Tab-separated table of C-alpha atoms in Angstrom:
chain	number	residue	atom	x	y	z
W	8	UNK	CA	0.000	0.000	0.000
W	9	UNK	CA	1.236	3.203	-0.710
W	10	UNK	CA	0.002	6.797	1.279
W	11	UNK	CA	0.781	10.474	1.022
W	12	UNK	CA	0.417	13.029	3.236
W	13	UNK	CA	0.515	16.379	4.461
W	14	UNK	CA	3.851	16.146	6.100
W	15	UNK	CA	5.308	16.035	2.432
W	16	UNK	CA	6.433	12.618	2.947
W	17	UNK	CA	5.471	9.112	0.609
W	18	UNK	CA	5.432	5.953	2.256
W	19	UNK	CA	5.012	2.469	0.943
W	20	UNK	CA	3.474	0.147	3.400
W	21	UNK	CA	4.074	-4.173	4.119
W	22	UNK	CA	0.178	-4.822	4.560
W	23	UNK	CA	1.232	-8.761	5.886
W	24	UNK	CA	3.871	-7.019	9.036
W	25	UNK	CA	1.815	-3.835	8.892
W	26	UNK	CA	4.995	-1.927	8.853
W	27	UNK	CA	6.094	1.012	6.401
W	28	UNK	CA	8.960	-0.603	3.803
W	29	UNK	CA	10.656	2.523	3.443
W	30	UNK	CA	9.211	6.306	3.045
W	31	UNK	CA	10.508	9.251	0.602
W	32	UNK	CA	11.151	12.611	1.319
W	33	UNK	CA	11.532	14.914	-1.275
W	34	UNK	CA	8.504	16.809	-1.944
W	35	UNK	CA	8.334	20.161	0.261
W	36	UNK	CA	4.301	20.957	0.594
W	37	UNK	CA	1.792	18.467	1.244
W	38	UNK	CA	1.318	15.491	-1.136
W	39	UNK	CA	-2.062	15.715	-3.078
W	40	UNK	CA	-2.261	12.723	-5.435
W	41	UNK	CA	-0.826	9.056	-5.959
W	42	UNK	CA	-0.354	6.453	-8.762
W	43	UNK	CA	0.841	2.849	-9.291
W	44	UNK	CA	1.802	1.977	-12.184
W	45	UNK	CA	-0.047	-1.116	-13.908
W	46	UNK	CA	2.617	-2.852	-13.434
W	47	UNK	CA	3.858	-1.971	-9.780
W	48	UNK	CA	7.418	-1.196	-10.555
W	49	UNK	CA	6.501	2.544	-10.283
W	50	UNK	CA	4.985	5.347	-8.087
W	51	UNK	CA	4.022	8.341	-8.758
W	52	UNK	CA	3.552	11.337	-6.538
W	53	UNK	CA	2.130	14.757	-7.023
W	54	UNK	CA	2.154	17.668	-4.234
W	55	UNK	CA	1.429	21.240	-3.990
W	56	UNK	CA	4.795	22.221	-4.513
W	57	UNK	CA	3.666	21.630	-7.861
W	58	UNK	CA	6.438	18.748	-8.721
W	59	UNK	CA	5.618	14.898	-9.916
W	60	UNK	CA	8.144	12.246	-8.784
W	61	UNK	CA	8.700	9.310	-9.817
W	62	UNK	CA	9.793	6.554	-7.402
W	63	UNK	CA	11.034	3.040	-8.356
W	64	UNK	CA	9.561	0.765	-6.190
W	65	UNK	CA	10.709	-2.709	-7.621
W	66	UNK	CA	13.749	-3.572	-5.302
W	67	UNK	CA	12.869	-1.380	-2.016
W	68	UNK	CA	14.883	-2.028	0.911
W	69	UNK	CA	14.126	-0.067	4.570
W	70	UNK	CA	16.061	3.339	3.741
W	71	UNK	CA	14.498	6.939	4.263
W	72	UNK	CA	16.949	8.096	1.589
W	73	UNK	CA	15.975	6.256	-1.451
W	74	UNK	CA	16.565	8.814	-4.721
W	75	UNK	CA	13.373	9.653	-6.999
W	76	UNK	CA	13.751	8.347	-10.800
W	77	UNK	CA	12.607	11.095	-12.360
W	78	UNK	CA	11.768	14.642	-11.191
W	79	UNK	CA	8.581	16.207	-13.421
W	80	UNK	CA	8.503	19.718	-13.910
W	81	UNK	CA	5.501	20.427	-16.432
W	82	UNK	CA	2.649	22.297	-14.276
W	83	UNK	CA	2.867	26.035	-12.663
W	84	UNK	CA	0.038	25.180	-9.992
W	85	UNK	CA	-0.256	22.312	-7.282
W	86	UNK	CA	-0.826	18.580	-9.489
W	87	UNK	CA	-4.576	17.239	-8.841
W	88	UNK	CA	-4.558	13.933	-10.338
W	89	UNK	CA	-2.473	11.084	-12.102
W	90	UNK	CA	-3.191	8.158	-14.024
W	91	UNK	CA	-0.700	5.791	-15.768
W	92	UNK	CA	-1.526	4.911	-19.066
W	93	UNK	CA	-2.868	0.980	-18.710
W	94	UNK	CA	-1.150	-2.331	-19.719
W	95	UNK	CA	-3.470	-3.504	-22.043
W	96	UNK	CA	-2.450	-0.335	-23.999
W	97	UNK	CA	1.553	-1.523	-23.845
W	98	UNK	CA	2.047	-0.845	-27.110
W	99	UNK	CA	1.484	2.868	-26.797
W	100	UNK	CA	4.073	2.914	-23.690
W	101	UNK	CA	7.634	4.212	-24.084
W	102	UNK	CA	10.609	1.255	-24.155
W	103	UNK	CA	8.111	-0.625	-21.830
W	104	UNK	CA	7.376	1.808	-19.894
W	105	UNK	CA	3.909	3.390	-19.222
W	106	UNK	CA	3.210	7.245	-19.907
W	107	UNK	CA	1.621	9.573	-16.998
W	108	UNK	CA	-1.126	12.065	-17.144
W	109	UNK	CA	-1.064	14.460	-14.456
W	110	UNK	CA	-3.167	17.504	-13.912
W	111	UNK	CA	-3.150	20.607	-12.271
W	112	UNK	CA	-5.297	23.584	-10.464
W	113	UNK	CA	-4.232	25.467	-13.328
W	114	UNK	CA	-6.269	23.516	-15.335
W	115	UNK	CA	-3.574	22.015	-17.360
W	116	UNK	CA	-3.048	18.694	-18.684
W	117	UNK	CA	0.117	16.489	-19.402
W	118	UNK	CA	1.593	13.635	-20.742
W	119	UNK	CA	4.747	12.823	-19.482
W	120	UNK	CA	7.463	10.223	-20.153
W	121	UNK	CA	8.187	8.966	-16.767
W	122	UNK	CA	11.955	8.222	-17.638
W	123	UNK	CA	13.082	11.910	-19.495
W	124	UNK	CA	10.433	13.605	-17.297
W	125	UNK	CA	9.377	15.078	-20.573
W	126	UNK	CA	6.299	15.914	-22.299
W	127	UNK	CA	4.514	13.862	-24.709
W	128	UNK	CA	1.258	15.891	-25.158
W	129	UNK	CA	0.005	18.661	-23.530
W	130	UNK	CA	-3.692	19.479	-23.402
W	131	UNK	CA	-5.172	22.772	-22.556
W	132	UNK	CA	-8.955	23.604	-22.466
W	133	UNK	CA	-9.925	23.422	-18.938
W	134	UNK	CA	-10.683	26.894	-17.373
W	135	UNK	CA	-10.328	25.883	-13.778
W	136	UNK	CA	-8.819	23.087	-11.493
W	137	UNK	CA	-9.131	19.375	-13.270
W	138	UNK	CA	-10.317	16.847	-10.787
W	139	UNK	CA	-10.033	13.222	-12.084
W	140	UNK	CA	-8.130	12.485	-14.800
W	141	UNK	CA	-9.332	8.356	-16.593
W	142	UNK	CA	-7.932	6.817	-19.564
W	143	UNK	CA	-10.178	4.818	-21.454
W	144	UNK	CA	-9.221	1.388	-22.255
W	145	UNK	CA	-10.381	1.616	-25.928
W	146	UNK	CA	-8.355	2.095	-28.484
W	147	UNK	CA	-10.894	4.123	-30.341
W	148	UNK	CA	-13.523	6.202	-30.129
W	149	UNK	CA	-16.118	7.448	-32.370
W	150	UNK	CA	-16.977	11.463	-32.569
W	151	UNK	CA	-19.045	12.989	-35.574
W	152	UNK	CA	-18.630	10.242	-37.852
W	153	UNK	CA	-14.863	10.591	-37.252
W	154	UNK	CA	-13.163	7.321	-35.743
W	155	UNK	CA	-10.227	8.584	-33.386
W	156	UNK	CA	-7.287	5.687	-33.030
W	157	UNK	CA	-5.092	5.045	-30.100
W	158	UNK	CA	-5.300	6.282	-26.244
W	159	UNK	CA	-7.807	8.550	-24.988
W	160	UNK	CA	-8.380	10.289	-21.850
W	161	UNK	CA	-11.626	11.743	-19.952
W	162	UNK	CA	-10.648	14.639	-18.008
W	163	UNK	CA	-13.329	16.759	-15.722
W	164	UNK	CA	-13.132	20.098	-14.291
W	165	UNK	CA	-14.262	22.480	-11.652
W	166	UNK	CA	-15.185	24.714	-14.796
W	167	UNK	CA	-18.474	22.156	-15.067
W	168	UNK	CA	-16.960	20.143	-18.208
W	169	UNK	CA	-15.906	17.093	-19.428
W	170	UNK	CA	-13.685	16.861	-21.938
W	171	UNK	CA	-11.826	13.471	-24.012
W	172	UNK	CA	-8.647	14.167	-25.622
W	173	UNK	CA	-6.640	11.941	-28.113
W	174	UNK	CA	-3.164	10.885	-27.283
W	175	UNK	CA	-1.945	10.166	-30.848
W	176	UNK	CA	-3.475	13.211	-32.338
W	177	UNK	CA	-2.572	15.689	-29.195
W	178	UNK	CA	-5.326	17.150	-29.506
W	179	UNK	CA	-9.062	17.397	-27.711
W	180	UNK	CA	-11.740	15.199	-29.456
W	181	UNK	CA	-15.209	16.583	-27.184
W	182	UNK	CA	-16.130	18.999	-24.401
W	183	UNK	CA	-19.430	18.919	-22.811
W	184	UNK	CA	-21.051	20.820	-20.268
W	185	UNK	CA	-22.018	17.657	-17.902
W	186	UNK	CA	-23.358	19.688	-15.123
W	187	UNK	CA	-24.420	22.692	-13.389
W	188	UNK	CA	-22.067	23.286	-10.969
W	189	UNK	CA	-17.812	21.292	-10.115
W	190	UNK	CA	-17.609	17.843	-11.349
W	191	UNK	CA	-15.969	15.990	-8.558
W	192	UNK	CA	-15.039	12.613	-9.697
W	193	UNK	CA	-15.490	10.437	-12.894
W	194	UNK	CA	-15.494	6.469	-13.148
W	195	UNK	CA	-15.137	4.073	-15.882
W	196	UNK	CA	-17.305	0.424	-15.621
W	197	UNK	CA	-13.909	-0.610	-16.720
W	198	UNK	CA	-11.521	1.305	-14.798
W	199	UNK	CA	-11.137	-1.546	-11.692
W	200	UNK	CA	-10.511	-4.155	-14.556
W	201	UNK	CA	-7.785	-1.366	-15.946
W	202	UNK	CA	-6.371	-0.687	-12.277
W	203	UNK	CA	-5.631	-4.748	-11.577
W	204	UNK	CA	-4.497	-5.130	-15.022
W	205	UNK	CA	-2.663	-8.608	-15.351
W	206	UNK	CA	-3.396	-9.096	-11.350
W	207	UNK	CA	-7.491	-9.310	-11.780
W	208	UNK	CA	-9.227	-11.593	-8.953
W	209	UNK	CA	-10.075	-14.484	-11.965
W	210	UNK	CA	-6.781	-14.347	-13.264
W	211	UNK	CA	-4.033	-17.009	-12.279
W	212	UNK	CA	-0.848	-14.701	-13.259
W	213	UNK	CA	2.147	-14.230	-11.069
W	214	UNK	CA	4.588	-12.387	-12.295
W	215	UNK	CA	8.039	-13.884	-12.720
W	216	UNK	CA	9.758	-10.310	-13.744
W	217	UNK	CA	9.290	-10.899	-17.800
W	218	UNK	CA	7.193	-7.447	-18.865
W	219	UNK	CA	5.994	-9.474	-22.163
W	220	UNK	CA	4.555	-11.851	-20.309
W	221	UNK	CA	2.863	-9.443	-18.146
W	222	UNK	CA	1.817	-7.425	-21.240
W	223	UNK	CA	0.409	-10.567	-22.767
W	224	UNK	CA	-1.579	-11.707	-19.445
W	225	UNK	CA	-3.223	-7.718	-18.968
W	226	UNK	CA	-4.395	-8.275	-22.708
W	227	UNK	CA	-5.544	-11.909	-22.394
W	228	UNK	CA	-7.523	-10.282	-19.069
W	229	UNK	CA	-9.117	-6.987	-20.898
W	230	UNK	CA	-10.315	-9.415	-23.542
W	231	UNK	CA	-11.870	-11.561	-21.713
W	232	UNK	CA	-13.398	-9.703	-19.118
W	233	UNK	CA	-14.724	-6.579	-21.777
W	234	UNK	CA	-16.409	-9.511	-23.384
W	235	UNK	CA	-19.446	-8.898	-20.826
W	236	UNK	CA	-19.439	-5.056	-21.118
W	237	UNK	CA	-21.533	-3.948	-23.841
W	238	UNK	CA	-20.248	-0.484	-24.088
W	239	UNK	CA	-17.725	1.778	-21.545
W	240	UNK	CA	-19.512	3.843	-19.956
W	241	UNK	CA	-18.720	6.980	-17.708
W	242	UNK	CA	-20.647	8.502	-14.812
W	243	UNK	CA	-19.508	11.810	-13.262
W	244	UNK	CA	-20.483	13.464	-9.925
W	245	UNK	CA	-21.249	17.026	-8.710
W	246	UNK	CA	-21.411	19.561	-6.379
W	247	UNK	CA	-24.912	19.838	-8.383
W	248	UNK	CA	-26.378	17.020	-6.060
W	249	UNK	CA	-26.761	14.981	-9.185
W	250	UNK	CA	-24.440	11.452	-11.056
W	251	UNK	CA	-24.641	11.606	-14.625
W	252	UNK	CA	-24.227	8.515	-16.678
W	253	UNK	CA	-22.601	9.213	-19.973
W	254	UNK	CA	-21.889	6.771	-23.258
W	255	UNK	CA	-19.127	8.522	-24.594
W	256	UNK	CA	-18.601	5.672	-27.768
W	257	UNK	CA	-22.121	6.511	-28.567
W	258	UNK	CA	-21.938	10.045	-29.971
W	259	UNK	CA	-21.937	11.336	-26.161
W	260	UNK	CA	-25.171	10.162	-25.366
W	261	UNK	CA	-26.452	10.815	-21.823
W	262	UNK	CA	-28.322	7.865	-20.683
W	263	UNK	CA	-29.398	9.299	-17.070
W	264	UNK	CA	-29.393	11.874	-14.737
W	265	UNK	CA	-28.746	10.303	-11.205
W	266	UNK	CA	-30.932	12.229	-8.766
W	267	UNK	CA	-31.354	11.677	-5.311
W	268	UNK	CA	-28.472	13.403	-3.502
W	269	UNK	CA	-29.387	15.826	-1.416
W	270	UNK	CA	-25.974	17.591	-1.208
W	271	UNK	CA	-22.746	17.380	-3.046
W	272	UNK	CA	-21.664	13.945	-4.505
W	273	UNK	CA	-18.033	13.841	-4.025
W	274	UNK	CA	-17.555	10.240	-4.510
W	275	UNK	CA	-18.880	7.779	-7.094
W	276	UNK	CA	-17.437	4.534	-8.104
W	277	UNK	CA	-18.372	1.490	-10.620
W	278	UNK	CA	-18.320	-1.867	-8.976
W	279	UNK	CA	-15.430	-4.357	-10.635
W	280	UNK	CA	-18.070	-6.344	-12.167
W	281	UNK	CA	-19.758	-3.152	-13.668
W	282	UNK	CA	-23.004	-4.174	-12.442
W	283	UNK	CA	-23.637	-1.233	-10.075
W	284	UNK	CA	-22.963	2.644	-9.250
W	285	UNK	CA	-22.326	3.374	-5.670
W	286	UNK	CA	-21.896	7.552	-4.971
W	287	UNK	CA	-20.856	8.864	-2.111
W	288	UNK	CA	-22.808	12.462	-1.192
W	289	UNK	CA	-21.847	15.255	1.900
W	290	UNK	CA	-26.013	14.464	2.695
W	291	UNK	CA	-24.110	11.343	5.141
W	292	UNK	CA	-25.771	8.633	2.772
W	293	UNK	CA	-24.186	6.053	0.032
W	294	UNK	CA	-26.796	5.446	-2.782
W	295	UNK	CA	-26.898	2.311	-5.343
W	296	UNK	CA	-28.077	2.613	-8.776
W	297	UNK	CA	-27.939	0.304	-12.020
W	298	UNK	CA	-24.468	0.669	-13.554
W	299	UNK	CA	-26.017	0.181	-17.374
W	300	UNK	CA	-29.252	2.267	-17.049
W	301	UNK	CA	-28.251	5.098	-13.846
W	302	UNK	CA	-32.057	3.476	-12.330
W	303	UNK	CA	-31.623	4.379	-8.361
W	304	UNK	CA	-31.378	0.489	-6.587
W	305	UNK	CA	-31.025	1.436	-2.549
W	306	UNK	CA	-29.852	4.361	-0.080
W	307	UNK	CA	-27.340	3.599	2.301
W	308	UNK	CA	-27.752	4.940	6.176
W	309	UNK	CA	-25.479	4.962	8.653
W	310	UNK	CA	-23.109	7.790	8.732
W	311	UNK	CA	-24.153	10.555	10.809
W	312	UNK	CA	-22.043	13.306	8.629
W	313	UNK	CA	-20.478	13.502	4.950
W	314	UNK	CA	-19.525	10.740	3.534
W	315	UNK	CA	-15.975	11.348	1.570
W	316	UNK	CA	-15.138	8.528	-0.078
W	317	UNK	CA	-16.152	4.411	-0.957
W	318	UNK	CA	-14.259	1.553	-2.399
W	319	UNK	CA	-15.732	-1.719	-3.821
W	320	UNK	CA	-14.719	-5.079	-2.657
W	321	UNK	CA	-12.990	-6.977	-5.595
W	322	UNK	CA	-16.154	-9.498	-5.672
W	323	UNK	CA	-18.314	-6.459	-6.007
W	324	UNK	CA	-20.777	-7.750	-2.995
W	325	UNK	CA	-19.506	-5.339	-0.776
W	326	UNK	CA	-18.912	-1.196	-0.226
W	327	UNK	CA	-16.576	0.446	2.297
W	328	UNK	CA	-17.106	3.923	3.056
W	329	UNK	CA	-15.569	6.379	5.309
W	330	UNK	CA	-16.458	9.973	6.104
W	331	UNK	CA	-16.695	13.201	8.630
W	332	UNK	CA	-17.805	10.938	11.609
W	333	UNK	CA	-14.621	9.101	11.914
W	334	UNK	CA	-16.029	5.864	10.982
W	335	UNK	CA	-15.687	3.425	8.251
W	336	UNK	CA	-18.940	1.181	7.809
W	337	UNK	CA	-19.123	-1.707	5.133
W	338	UNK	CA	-22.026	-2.539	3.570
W	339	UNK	CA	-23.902	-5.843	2.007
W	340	UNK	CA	-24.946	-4.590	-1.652
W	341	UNK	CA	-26.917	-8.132	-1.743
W	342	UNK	CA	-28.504	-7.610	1.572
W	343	UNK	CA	-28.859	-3.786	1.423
W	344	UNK	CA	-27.495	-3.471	4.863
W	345	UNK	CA	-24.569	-2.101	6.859
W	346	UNK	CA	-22.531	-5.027	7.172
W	347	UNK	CA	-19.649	-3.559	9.968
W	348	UNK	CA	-19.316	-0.801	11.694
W	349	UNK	CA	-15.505	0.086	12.248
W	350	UNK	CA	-14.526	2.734	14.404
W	351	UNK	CA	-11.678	4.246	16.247
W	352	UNK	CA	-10.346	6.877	14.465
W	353	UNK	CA	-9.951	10.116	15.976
W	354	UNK	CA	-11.291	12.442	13.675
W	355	UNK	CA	-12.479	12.299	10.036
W	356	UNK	CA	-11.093	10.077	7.607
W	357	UNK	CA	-10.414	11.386	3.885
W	358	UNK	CA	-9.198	8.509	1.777
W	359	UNK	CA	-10.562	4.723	1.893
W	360	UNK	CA	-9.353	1.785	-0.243
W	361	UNK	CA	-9.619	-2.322	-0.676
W	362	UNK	CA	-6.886	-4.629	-1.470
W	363	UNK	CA	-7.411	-6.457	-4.895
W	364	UNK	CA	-6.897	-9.591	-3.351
W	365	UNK	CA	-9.610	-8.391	-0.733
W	366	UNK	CA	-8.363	-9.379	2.190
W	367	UNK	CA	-7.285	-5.540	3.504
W	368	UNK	CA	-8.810	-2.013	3.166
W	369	UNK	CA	-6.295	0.957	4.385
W	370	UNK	CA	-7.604	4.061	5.613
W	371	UNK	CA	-6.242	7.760	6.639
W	372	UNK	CA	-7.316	10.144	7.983
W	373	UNK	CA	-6.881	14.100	9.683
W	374	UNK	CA	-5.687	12.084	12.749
W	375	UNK	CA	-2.575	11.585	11.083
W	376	UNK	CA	-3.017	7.579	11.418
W	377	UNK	CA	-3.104	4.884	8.852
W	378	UNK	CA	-5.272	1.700	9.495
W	379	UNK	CA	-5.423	-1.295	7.805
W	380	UNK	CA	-8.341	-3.754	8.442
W	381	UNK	CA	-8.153	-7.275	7.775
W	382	UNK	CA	-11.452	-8.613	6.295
């Protein structure tokens, strides 16, 4: 596992002793986003100092002194988000090595080469601070009658839009005005399969160090789990109250508006079988809804303040969430009850995750504490 924090510091955790490996020190404001790369040789981290580093994590040993790879100079504002390019998509990586996009309050966009540090593309369109930055895992897309080849990435924005640039042709491909007021977070029903890569719950791969076999494996494991996915879909969330569910492959059609919320949604996640939407809204309540229609399923009770954040088990029968009230609470999607109750923190908790193997979800929080709970 691998946290960031506001003391400026990264550190890469041993979930089975519970221990930190080793932690990195180089960033000099607080860290504000982190990235593993598909194929979890590499970390990236992005701060408010406005720097990205890149940290090879393949042959750690317990040192507080270990040297970033690369040092990434390419935004003027503190980075927002960063998403390595996937390993289905190998063939678009550099010497077998995957690309970054990182973002930016200053509403800038970049793709980086994580070994120069340079720039591969920049994109600039956004008017105010990007918030989530997904790269589809087709290798086309459809706009206007005009088929667009290669990589391309969903960005969304404070400034209310969504846009999709193309990688190849550097250049943006649609913006749309997806809601009234700052889109918080965006989702893919294929961005858990895209995540786990070559490491997906069904498959059987271990990797033995040989990248073309792992490349080979994360295709084998795209194909046949996409096979059950009709279309990718998208579904963004708002400071609007609302979840919009988009089909960007099908000349941006909008298939719902998601109401319900009664406050901002600030987290929203597909399940890993793609089945479900869960959102996560500052009204203290989790809400399900069809992941291929947007119909609302179930509202989730329980939290007694805003709920921050949510993370899917990898069998996609259960939620975590975490929140304001210092508590983390799972919860049965089958059953449509709070499963556990799990508290002890000392104040609220901002970030919330669950193991792929799920057997461990980590949490942090404004207490300064990280906890990991064994399932």
């Amino acid at each position: 596992m691998v946290t960031g924090s506001s003391d400026c510091t990264v550190k890469i955790w041993d979930l089975l002793t519970v221990t930190p490996i080793t932690t990195f020190k180089r960033h000099i404001k607080p860290i504000t986003s982190i990235a593993i790369s598909p194929c979890c040789r590499y970390v990236a981290s992005g701060a408010n100092d406005n720097l990205i580093y890149i940290w090879d994590v393949s042959n750690l040993k317990s040192s507080s002194t270990v040297e970033p790879l690369t040092k990434i100079q390419l935004h003027k504002q503190p980075i927002t988000a960063l998403e390595f390019l996937p390993a289905h998509l190998h063939k678009f990586w550099i010497n077998k090595t995957p690309l970054l996009a990182s973002a930016s309050q200053d509403g800038s966009i970049r793709i980086s080469n994580i070994i120069s540090g340079q720039s591969v593309a920049n994109f600039d369109g956004h008017t105010k601070m990007v918030t989530c930055l997904r790269w589809s895992g087709n290798q086309s897309i459809f706009d206007e009658g005009k088929e667009y080849f290669g990589p391309i990435l969903y960005s969304s924005s404070r400034d209310t839009m969504i846009k999709i640039w193309s990688l190849p042709h550097k250049q943006m491909i649609k913006s749309v005005k997806a809601h009234a007021h700052w889109i918080n977070g965006i989702s893919l029903n294929t961005s858990y399969l895209m995540n786990c890569s070559a490491f997906f719950p069904s498959s059987n791969f271990t990797y033995t160090g040989s990248i073309d076999a792992y490349f080979q494996a994360s295709e084998e494991i795209w194909n046949k789990q996409t096979k059950n996915i009709r279309s990718e879909l998208l579904v963004s969330s708002s400071d609007d109250n609302t979840l919009v569910l988009w089909d960007f492959n099908n000349e941006s059609k909008k298939i719902a508006q998601l109401l319900g919320h009664q406050q901002p949604v600030c987290g929203v996640s597909f399940s890993p079988d793609a089945r479900y939407i869960c959102s996560a809204s500052f009204d203290s309540s989790l809400r399900l809804w069809c992941g291929t229609t947007g119909k609302y399923l179930h509202v989730f009770r329980g939290h007694v303040a805003a709920v921050y954040q949510l993370a899917w088990s990898s069998d996609s029968r259960l939620v975590v969430s975490c929140g304001k009230d210092s508590t983390i609470k799972t919860w049965d999607v089958q059953s449509k009850k709070l499963r556990k109750d799990l508290p002890g923190a000392a104040d609220e908790l901002y970030c919330i995750d669950w193991a792929i193997n799920g057997q461990y979800i980590g949490s942090g929080g404004k207490d300064k504490i990280v906890r990991i709970w064994s399932r």
